[in-house]
PDB file of N, CA and C in Angstrom:
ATOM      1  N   UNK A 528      95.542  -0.655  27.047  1.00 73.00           N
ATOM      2  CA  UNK A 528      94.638  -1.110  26.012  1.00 73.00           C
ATOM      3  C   UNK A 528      93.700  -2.158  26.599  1.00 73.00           C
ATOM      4  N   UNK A 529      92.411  -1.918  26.384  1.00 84.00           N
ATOM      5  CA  UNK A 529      91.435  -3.282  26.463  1.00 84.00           C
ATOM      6  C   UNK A 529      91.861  -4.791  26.247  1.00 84.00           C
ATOM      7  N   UNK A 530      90.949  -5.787  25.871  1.00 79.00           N
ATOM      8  CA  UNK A 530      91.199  -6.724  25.315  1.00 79.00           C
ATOM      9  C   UNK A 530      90.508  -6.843  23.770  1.00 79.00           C
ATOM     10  N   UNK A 531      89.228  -5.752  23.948  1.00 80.00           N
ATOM     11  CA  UNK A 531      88.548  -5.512  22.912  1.00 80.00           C
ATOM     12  C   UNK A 531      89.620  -4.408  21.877  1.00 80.00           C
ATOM     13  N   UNK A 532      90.254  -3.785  22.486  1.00 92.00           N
ATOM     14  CA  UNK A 532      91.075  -3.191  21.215  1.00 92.00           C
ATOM     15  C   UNK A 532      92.546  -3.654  20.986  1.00 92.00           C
ATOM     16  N   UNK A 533      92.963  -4.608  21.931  1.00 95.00           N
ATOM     17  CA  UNK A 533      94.184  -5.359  21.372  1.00 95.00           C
ATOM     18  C   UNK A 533      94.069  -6.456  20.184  1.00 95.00           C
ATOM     19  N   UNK A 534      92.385  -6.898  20.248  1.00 96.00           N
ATOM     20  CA  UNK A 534      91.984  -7.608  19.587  1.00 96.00           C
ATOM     21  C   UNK A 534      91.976  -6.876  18.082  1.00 96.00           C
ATOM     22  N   UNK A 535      91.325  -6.160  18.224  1.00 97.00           N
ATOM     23  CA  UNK A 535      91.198  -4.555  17.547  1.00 97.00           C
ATOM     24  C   UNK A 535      92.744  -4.433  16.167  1.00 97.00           C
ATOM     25  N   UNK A 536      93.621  -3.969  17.086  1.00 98.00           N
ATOM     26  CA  UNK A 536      94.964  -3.848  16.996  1.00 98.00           C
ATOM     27  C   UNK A 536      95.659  -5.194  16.048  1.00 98.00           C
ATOM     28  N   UNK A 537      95.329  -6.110  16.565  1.00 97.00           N
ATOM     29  CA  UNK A 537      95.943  -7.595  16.049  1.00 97.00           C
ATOM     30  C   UNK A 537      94.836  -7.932  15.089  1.00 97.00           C
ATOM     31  N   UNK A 538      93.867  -7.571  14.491  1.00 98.00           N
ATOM     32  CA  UNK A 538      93.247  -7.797  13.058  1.00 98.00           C
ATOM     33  C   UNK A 538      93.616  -6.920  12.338  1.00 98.00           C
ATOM     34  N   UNK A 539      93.924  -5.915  12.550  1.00 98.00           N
ATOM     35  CA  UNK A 539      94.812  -4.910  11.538  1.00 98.00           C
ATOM     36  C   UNK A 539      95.832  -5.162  11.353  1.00 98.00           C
ATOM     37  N   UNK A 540      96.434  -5.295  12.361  1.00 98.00           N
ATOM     38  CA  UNK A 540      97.933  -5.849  11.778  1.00 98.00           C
ATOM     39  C   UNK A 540      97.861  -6.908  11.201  1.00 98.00           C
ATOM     40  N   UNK A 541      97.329  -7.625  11.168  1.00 97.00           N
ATOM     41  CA  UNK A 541      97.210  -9.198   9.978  1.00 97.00           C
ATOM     42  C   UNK A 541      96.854  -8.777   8.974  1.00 97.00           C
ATOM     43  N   UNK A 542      96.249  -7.942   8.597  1.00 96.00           N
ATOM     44  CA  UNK A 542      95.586  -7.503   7.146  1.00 96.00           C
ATOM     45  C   UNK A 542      96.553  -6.897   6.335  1.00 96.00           C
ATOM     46  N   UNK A 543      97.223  -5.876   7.595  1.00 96.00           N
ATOM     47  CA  UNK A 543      98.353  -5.165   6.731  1.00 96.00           C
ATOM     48  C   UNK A 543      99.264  -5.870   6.456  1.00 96.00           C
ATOM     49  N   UNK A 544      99.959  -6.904   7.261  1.00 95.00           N
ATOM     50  CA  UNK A 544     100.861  -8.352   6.715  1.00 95.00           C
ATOM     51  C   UNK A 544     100.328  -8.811   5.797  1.00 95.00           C
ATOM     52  N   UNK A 545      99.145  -9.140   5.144  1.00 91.00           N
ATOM     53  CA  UNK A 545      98.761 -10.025   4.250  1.00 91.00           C
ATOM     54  C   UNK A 545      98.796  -8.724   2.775  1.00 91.00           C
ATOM     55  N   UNK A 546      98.556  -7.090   3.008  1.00 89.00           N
ATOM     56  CA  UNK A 546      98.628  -6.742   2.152  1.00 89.00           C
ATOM     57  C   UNK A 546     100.131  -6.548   1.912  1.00 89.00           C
ATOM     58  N   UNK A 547     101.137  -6.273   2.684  1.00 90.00           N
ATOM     59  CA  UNK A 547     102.592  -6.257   2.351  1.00 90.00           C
ATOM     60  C   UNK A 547     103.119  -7.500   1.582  1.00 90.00           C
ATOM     61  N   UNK A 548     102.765  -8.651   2.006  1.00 88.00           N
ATOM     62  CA  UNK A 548     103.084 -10.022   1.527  1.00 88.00           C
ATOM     63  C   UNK A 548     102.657 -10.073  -0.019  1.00 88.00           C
ATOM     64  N   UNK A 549     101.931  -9.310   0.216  1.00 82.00           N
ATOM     65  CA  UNK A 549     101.432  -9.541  -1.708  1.00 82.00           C
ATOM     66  C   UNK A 549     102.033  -8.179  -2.202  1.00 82.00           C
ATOM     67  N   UNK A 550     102.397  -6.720  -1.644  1.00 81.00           N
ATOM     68  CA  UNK A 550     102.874  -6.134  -2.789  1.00 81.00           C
ATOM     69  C   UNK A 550     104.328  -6.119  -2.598  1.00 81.00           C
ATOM     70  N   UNK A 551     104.964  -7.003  -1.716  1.00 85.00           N
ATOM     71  CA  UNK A 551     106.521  -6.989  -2.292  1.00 85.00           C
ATOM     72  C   UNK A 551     106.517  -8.674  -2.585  1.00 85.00           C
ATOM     73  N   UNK A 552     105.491  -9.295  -2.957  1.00 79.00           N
ATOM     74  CA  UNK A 552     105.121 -10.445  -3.907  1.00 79.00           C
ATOM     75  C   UNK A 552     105.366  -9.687  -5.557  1.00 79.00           C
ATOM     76  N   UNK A 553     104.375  -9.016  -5.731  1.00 74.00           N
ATOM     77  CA  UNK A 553     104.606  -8.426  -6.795  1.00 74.00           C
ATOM     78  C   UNK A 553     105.356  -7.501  -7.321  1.00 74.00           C
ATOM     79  N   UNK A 554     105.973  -7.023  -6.296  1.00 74.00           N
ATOM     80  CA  UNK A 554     107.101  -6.116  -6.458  1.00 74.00           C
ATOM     81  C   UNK A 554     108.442  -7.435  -7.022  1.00 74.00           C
ATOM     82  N   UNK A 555     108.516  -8.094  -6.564  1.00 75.00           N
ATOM     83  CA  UNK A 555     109.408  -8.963  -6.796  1.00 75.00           C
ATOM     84  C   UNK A 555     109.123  -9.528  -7.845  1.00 75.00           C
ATOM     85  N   UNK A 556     108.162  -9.900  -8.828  1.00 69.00           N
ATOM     86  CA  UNK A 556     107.729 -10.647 -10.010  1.00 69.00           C
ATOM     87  C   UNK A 556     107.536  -9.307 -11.257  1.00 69.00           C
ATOM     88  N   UNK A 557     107.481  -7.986 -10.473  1.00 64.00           N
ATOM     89  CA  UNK A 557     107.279  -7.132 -11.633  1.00 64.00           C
ATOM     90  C   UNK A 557     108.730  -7.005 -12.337  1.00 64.00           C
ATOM     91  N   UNK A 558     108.780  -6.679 -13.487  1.00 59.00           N
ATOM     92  CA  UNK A 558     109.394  -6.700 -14.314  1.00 59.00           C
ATOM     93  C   UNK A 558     110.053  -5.296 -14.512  1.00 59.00           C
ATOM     94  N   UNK A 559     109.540  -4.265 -13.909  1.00 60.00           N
ATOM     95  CA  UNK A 559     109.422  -2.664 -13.768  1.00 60.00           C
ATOM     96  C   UNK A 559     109.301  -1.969 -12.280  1.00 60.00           C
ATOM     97  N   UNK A 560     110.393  -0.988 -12.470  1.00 61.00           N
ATOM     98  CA  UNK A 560     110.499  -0.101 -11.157  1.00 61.00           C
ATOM     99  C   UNK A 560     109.317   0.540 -11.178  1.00 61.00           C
ATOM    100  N   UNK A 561     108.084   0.717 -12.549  1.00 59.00           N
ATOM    101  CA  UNK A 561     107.143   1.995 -12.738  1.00 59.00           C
ATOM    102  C   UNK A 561     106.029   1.253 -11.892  1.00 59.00           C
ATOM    103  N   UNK A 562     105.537   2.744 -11.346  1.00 54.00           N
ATOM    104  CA  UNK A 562     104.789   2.266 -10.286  1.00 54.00           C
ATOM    105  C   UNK A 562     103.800   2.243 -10.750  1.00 54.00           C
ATOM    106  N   UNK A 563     103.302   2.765 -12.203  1.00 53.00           N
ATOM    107  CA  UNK A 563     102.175   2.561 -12.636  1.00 53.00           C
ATOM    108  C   UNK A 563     101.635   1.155 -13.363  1.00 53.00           C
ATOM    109  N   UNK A 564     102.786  -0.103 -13.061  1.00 53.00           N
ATOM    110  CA  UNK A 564     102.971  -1.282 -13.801  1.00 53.00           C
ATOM    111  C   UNK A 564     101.564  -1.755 -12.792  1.00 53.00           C
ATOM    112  N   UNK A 565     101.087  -2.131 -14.107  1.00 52.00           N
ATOM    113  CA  UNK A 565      99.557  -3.282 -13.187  1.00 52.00           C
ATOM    114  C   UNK A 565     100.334  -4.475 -13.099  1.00 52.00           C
ATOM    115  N   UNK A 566      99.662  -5.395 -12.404  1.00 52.00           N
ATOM    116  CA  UNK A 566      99.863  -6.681 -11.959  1.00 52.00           C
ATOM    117  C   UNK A 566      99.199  -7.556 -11.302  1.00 52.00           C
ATOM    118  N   UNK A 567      98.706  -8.197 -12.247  1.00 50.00           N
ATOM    119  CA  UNK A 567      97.169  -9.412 -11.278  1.00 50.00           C
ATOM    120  C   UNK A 567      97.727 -10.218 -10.571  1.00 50.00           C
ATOM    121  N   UNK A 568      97.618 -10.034  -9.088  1.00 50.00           N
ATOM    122  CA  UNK A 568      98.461 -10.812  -7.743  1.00 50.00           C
ATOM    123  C   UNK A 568      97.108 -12.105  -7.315  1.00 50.00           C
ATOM    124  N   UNK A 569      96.030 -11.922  -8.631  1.00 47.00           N
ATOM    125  CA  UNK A 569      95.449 -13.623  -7.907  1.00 47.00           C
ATOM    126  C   UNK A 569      95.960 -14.673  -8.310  1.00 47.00           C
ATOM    127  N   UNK A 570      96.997 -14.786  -8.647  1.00 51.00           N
ATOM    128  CA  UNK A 570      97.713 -15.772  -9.498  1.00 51.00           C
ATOM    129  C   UNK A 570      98.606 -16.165  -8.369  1.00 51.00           C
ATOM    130  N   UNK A 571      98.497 -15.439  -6.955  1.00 49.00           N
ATOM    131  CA  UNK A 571      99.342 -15.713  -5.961  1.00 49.00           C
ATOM    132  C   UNK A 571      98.466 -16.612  -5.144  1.00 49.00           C
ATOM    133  N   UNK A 572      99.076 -17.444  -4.180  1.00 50.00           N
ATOM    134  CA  UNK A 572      97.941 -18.366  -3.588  1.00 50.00           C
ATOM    135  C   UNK A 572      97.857 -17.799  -2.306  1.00 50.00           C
ATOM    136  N   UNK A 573      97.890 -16.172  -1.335  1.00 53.00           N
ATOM    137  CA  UNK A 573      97.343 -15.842  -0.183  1.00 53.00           C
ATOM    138  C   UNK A 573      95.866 -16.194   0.181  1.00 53.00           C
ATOM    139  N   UNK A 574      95.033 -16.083  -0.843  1.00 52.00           N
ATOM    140  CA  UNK A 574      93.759 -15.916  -0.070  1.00 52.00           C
ATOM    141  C   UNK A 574      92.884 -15.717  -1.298  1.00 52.00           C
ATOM    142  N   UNK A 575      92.926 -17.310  -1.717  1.00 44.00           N
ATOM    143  CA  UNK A 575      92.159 -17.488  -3.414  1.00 44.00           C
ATOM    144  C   UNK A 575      90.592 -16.854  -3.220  1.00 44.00           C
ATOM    145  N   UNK A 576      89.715 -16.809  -2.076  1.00 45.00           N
ATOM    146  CA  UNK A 576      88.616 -15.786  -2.044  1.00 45.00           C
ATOM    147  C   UNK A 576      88.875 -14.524  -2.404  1.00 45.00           C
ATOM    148  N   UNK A 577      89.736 -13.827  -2.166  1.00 46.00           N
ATOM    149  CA  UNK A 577      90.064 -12.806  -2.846  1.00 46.00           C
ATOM    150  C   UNK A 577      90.731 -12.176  -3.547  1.00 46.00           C
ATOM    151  N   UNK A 578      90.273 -11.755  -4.366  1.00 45.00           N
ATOM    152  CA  UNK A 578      91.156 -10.898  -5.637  1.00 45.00           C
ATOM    153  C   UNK A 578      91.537  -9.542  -5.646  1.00 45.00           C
ATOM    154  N   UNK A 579      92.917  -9.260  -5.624  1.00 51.00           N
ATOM    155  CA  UNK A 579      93.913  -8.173  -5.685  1.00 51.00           C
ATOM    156  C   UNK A 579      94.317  -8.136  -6.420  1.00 51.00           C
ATOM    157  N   UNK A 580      94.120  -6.864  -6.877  1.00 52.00           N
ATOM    158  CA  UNK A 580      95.206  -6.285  -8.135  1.00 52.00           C
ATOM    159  C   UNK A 580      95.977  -5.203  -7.434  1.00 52.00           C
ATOM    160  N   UNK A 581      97.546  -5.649  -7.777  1.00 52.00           N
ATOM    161  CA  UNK A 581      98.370  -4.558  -7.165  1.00 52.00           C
ATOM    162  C   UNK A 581      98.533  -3.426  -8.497  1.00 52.00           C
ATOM    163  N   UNK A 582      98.066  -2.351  -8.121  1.00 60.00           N
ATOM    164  CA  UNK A 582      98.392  -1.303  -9.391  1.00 60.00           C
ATOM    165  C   UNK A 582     100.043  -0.446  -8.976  1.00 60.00           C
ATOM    166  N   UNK A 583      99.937  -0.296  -7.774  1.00 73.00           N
ATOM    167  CA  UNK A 583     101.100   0.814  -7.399  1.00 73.00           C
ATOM    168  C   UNK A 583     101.715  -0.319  -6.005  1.00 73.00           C
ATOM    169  N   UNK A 584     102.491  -1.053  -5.851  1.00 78.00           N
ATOM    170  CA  UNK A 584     103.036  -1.679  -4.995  1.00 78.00           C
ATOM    171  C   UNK A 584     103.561  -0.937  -3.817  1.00 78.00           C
ATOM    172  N   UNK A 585     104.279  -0.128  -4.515  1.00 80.00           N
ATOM    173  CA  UNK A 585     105.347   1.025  -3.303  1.00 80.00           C
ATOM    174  C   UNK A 585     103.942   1.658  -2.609  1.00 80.00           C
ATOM    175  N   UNK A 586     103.024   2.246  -3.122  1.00 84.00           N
ATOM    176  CA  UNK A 586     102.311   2.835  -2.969  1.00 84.00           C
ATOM    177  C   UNK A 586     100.919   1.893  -1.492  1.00 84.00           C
ATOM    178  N   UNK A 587     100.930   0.698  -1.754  1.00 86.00           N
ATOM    179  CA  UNK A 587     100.608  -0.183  -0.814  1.00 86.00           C
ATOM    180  C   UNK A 587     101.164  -0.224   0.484  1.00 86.00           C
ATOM    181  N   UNK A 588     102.587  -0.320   0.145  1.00 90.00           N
ATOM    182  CA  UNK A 588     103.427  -0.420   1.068  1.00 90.00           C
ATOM    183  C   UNK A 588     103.101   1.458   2.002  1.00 90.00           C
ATOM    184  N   UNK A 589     103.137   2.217   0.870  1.00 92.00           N
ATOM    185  CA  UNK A 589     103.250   3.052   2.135  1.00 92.00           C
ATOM    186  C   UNK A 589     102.418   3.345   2.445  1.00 92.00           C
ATOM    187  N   UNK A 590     101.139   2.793   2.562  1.00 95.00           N
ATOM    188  CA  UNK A 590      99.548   2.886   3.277  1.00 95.00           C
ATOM    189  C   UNK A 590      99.887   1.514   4.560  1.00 95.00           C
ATOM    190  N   UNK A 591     100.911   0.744   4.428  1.00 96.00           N
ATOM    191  CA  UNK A 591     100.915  -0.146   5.279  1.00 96.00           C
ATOM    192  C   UNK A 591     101.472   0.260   6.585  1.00 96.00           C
ATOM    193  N   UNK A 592     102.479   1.503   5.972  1.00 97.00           N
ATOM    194  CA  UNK A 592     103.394   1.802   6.771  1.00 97.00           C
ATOM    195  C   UNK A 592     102.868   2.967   7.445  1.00 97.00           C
ATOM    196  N   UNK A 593     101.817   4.008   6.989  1.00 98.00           N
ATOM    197  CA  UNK A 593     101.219   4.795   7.541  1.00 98.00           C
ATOM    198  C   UNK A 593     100.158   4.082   8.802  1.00 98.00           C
ATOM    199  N   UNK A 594      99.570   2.848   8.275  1.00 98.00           N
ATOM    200  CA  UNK A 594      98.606   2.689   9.016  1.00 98.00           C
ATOM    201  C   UNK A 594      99.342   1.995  10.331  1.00 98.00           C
ATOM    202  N   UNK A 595     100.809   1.037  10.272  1.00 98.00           N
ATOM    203  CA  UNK A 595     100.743   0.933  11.592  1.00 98.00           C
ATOM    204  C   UNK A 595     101.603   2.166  12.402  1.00 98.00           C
ATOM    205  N   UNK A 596     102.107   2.986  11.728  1.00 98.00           N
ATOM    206  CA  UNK A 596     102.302   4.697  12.607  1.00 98.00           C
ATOM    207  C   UNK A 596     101.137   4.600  13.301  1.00 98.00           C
ATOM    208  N   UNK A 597      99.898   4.624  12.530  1.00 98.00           N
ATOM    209  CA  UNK A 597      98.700   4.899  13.258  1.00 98.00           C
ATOM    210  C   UNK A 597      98.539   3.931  14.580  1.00 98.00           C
ATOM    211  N   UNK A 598      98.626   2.806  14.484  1.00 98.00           N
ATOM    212  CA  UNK A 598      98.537   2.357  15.459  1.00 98.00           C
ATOM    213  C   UNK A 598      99.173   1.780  16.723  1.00 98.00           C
ATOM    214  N   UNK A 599     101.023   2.346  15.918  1.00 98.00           N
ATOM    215  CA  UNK A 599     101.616   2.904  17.233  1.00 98.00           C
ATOM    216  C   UNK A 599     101.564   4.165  18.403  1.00 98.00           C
ATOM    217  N   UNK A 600     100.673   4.994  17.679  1.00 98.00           N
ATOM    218  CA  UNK A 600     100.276   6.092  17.933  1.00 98.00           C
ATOM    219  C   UNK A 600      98.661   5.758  19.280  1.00 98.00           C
ATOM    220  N   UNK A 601      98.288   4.989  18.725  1.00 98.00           N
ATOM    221  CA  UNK A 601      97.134   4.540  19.503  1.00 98.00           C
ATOM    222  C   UNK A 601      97.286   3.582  20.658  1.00 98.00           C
ATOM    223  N   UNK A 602      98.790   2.854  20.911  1.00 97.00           N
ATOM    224  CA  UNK A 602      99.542   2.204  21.735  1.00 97.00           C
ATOM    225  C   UNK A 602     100.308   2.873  22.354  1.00 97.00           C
ATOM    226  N   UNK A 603     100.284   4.248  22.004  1.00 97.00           N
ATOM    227  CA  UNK A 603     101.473   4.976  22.921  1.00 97.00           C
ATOM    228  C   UNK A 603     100.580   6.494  23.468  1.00 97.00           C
ATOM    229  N   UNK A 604      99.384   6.150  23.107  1.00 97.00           N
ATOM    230  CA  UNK A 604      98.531   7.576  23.635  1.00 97.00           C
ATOM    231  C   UNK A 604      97.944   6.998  25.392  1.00 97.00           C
ATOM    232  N   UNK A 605      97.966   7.373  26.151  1.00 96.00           N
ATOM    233  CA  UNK A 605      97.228   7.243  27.273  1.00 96.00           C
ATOM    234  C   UNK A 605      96.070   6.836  27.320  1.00 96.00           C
ATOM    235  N   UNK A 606      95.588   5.494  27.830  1.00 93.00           N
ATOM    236  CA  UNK A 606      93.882   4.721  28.103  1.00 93.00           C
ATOM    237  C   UNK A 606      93.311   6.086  28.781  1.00 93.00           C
ATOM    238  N   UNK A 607      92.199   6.068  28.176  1.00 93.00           N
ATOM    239  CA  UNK A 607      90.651   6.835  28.733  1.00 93.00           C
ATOM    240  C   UNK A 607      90.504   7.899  27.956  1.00 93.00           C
ATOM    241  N   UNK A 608      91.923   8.748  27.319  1.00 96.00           N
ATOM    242  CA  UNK A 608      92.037  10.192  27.185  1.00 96.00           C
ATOM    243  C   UNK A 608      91.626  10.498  25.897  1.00 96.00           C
ATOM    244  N   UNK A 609      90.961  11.808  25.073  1.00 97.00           N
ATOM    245  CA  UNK A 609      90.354  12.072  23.998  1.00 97.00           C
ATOM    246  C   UNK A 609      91.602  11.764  23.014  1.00 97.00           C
ATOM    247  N   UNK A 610      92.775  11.507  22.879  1.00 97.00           N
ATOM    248  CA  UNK A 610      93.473  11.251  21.698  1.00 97.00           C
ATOM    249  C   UNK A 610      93.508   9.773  21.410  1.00 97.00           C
ATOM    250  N   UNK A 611      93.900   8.996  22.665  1.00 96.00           N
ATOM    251  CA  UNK A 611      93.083   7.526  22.732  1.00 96.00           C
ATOM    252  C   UNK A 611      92.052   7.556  22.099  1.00 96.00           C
ATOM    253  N   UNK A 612      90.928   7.949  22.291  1.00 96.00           N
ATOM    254  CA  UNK A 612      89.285   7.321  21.712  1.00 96.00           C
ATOM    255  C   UNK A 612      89.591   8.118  20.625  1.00 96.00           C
ATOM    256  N   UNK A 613      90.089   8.877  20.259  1.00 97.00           N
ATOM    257  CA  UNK A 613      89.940   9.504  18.535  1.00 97.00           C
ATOM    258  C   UNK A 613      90.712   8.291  17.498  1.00 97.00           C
ATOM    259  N   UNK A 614      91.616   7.897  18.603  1.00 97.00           N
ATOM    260  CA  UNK A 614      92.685   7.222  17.658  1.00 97.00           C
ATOM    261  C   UNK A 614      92.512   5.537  17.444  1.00 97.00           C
ATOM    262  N   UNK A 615      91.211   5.207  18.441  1.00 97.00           N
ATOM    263  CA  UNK A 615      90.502   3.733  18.193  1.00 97.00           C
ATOM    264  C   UNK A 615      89.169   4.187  17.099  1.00 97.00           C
ATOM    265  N   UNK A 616      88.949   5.121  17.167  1.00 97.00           N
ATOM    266  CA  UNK A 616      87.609   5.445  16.127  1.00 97.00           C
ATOM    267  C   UNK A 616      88.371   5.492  14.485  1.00 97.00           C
ATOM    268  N   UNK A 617      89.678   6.029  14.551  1.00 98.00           N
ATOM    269  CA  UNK A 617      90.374   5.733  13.429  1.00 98.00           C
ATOM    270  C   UNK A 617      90.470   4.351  13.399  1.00 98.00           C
ATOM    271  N   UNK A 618      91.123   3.887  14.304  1.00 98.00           N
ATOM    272  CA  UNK A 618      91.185   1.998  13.607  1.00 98.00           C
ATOM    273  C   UNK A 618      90.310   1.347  13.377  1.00 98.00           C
ATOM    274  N   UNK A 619      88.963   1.901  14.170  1.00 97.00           N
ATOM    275  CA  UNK A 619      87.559   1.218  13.841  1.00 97.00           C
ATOM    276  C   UNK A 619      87.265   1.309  12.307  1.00 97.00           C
ATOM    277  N   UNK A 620      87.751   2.706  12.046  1.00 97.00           N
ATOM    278  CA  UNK A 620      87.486   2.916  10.571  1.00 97.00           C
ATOM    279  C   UNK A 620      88.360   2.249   9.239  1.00 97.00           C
ATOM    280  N   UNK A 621      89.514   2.179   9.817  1.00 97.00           N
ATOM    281  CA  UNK A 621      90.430   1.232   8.932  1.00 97.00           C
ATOM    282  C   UNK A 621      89.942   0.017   9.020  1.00 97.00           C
ATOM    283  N   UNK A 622      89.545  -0.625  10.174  1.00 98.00           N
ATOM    284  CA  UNK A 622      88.978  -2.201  10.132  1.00 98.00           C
ATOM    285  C   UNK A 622      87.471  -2.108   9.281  1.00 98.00           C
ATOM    286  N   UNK A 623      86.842  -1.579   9.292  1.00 97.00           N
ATOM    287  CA  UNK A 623      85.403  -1.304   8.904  1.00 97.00           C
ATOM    288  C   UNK A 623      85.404  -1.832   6.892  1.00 97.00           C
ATOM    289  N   UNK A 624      86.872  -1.505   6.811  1.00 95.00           N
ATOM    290  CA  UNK A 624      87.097  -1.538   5.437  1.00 95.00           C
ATOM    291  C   UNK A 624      87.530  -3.272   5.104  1.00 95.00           C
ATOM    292  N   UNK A 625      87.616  -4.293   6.250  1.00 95.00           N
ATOM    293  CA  UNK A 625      88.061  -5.485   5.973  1.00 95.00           C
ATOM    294  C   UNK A 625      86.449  -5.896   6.773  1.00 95.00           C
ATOM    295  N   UNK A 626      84.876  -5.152   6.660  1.00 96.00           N
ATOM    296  CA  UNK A 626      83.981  -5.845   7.392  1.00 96.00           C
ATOM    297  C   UNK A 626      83.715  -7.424   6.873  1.00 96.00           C
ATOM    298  N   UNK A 627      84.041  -7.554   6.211  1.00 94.00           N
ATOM    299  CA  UNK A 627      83.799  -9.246   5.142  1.00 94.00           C
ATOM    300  C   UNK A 627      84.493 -10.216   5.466  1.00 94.00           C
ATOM    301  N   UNK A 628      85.543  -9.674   6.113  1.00 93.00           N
ATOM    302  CA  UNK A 628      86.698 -11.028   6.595  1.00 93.00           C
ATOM    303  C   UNK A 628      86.053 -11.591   8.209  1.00 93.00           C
ATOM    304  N   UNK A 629      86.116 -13.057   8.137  1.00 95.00           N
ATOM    305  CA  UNK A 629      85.326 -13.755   9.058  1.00 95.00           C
ATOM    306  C   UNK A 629      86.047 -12.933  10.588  1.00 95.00           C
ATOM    307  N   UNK A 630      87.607 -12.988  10.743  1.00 95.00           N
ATOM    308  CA  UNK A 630      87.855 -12.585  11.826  1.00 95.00           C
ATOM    309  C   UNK A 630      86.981 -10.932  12.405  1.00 95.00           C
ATOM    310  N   UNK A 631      86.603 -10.205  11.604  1.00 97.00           N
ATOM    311  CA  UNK A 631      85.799  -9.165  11.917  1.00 97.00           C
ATOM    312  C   UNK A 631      84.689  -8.859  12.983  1.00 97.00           C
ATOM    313  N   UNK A 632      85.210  -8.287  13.496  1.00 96.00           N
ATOM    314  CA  UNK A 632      84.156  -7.889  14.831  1.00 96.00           C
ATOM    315  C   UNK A 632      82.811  -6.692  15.101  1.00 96.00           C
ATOM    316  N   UNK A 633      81.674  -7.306  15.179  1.00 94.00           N
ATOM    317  CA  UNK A 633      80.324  -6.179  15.107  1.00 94.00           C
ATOM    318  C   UNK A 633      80.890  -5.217  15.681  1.00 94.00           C
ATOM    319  N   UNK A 634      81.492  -5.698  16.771  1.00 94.00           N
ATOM    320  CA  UNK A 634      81.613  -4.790  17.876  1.00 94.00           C
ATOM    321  C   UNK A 634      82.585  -3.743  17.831  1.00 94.00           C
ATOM    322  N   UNK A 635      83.036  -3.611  16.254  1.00 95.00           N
ATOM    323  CA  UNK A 635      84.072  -2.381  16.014  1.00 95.00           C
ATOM    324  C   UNK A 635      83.453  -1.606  15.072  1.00 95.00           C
ATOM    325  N   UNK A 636      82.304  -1.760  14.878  1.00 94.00           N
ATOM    326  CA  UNK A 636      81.576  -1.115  13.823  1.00 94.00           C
ATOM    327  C   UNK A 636      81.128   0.575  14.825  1.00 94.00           C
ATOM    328  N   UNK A 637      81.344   1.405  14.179  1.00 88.00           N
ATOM    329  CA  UNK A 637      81.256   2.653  14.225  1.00 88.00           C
ATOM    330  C   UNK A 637      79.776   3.049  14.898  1.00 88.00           C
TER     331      UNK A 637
END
């Protein structure tokens, strides 16, 4: 891996920690196994700039858990080779979706 995509690598994984932290936050304060239970998580103090609403918690979780598959997958593919660069153009694209957060890098923009 680069330094530009370990960097890469380690802003995603903080995002996805910060989204796990809040839906087994609210998993823990909901009152209901139903996954369709809403729950306004700005009442939590992670990151008072932004506002989350957890609608489906489990459902968070397993986008958290898919995405770092993904990027064990991109740590265990071979530097230079076409499944490598397919599989940083995916994380470019998962990061692309946090472009607003200060740690964010031009230089992963698509």
């Amino acid at each position: 891996m680069t330094a530009g995509s370990t960097a890469l690598v380690e802003f995603l994984l903080a995002r996805i920690e910060e989204d796990e932290r809040i839906a087994w936050l609210v998993a823990s304060e909901s009152p209901t196994a139903d996954t369709g239970f809403c729950v306004w998580a700005t009442q939590f103090a992670f990151d008072p700039e932004r506002m989350i609403v957890a609608i489906d918690y489990q459902r968070v979780l397993a986008e958290c858990a898919a995405k770092r598959r993904i990027i064990d997958a991109f740590r265990a593919a071979k530097p230079s080779t076409p499944t490598a660069e397919t599989l940083e153009t995916v994380l470019r694209q998962l990061a692309s979706a946090h472009a607003d957060q200060p740690d964010y890098r031009n230089d992963w923009r698509i």
